[in-house]
CSV table of C-alpha atoms in Angstrom, one decimal:
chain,number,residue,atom,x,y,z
G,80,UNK,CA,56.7,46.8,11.2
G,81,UNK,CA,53.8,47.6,12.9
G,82,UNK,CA,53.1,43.7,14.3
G,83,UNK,CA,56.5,44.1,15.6
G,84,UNK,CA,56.7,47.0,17.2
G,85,UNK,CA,56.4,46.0,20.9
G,86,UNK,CA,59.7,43.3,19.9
G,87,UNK,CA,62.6,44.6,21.4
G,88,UNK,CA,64.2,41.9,19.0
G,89,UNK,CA,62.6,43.2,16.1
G,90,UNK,CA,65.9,44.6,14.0
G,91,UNK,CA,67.3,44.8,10.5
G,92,UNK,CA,67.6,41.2,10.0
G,93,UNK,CA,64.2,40.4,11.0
G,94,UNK,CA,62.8,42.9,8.9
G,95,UNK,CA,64.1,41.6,5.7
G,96,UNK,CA,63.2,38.2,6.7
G,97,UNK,CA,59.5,39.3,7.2
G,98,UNK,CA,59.5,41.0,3.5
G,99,UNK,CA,61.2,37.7,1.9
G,100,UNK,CA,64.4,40.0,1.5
G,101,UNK,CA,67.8,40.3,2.0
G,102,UNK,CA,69.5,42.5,4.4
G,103,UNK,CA,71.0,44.6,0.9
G,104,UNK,CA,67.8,44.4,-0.8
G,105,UNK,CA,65.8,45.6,2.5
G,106,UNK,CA,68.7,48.6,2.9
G,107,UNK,CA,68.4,49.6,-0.9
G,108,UNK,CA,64.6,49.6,-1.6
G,109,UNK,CA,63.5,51.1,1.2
G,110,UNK,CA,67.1,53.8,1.0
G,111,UNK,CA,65.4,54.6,-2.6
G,112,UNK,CA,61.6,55.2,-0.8
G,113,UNK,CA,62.5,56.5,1.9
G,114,UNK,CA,65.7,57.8,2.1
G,115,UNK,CA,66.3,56.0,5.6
G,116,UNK,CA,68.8,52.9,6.2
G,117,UNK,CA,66.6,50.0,7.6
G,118,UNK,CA,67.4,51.1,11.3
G,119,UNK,CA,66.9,54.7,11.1
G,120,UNK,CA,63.4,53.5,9.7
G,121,UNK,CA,62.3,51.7,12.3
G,122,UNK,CA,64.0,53.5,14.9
G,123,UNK,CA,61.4,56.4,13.3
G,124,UNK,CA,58.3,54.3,13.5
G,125,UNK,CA,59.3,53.9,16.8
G,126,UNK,CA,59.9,56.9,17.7
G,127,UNK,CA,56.5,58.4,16.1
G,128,UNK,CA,54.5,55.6,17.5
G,129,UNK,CA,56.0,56.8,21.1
G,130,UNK,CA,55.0,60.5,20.5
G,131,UNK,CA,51.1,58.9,19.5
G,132,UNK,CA,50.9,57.2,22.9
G,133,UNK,CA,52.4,59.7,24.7
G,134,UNK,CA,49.9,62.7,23.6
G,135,UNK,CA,47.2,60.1,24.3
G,136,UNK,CA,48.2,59.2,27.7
G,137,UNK,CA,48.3,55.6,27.3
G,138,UNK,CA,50.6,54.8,29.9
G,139,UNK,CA,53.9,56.3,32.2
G,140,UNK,CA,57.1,56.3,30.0
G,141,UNK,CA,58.3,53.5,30.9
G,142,UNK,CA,55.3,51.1,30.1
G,143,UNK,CA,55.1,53.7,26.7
G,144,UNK,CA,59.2,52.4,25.7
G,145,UNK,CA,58.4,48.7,26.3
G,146,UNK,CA,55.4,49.1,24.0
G,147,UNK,CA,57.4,50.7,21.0
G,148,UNK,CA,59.8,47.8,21.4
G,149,UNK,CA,62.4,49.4,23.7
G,150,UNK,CA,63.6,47.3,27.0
G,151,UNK,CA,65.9,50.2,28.8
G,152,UNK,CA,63.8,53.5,30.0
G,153,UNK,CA,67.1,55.0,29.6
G,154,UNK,CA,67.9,54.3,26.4
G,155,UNK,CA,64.5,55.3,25.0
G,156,UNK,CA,64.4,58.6,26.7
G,157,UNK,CA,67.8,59.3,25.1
G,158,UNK,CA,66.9,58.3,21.7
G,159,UNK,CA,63.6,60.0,21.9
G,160,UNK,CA,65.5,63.3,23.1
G,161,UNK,CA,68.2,62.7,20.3
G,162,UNK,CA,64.6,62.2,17.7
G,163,UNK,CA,62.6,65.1,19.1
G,164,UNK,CA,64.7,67.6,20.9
G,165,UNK,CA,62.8,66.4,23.9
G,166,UNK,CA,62.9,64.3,27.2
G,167,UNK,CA,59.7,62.0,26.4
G,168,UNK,CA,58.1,64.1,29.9
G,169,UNK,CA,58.9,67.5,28.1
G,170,UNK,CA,57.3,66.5,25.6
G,171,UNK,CA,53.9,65.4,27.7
G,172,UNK,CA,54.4,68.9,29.5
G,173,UNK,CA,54.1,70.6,26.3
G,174,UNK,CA,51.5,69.0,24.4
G,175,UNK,CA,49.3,69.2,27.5
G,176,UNK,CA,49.2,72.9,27.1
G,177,UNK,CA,47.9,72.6,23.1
């Protein structure tokens, strides 16, 4: 996951293929480790990999989506909010202050 995290393309199916799995075996072993479906997990590697680059400053929100694999601004913002409760510059505003 994490070599293909700047991959917009990077999805369920390309997971499994990089584990030498099948979609169902991909969805099952990692349901029973994890308890997340393939997507939700990488959506949450996403996700936390975002919130990492964020605190650190290592770029404006836009340049921080495409490098967690997300082409939209948009879209990322509204998944990170949906994620973290958050707009991704909320979040910024309030971790400055820690």
């Amino acid at each position: 996951m994490e070599e293909h995290m700047t991959d917009f393309s990077f999805g369920v199916e390309a997971f499994g293929e990089a584990l030498n799995m099948s979609k169902m075996q991909l969805y099952r072993k990692l349901k029973a480790l994890t308890d997340y479906t393939p997507s939700e997990f990488i959506r949450t590697m996403r996700m936390k990999r975002a919130a990492e680059l964020l605190e650190k400053g290592a770029g404006n929100i836009g340049e921080i989506a495409y490098m967690v694999g997300y082409q939209d601004h948009a879209y990322f913002t509204r998944n990170f909010h949906k994620y973290y409760g958050v707009t991704p510059s909320e979040y910024i505003i309030s971790h400055e202050k820690q």
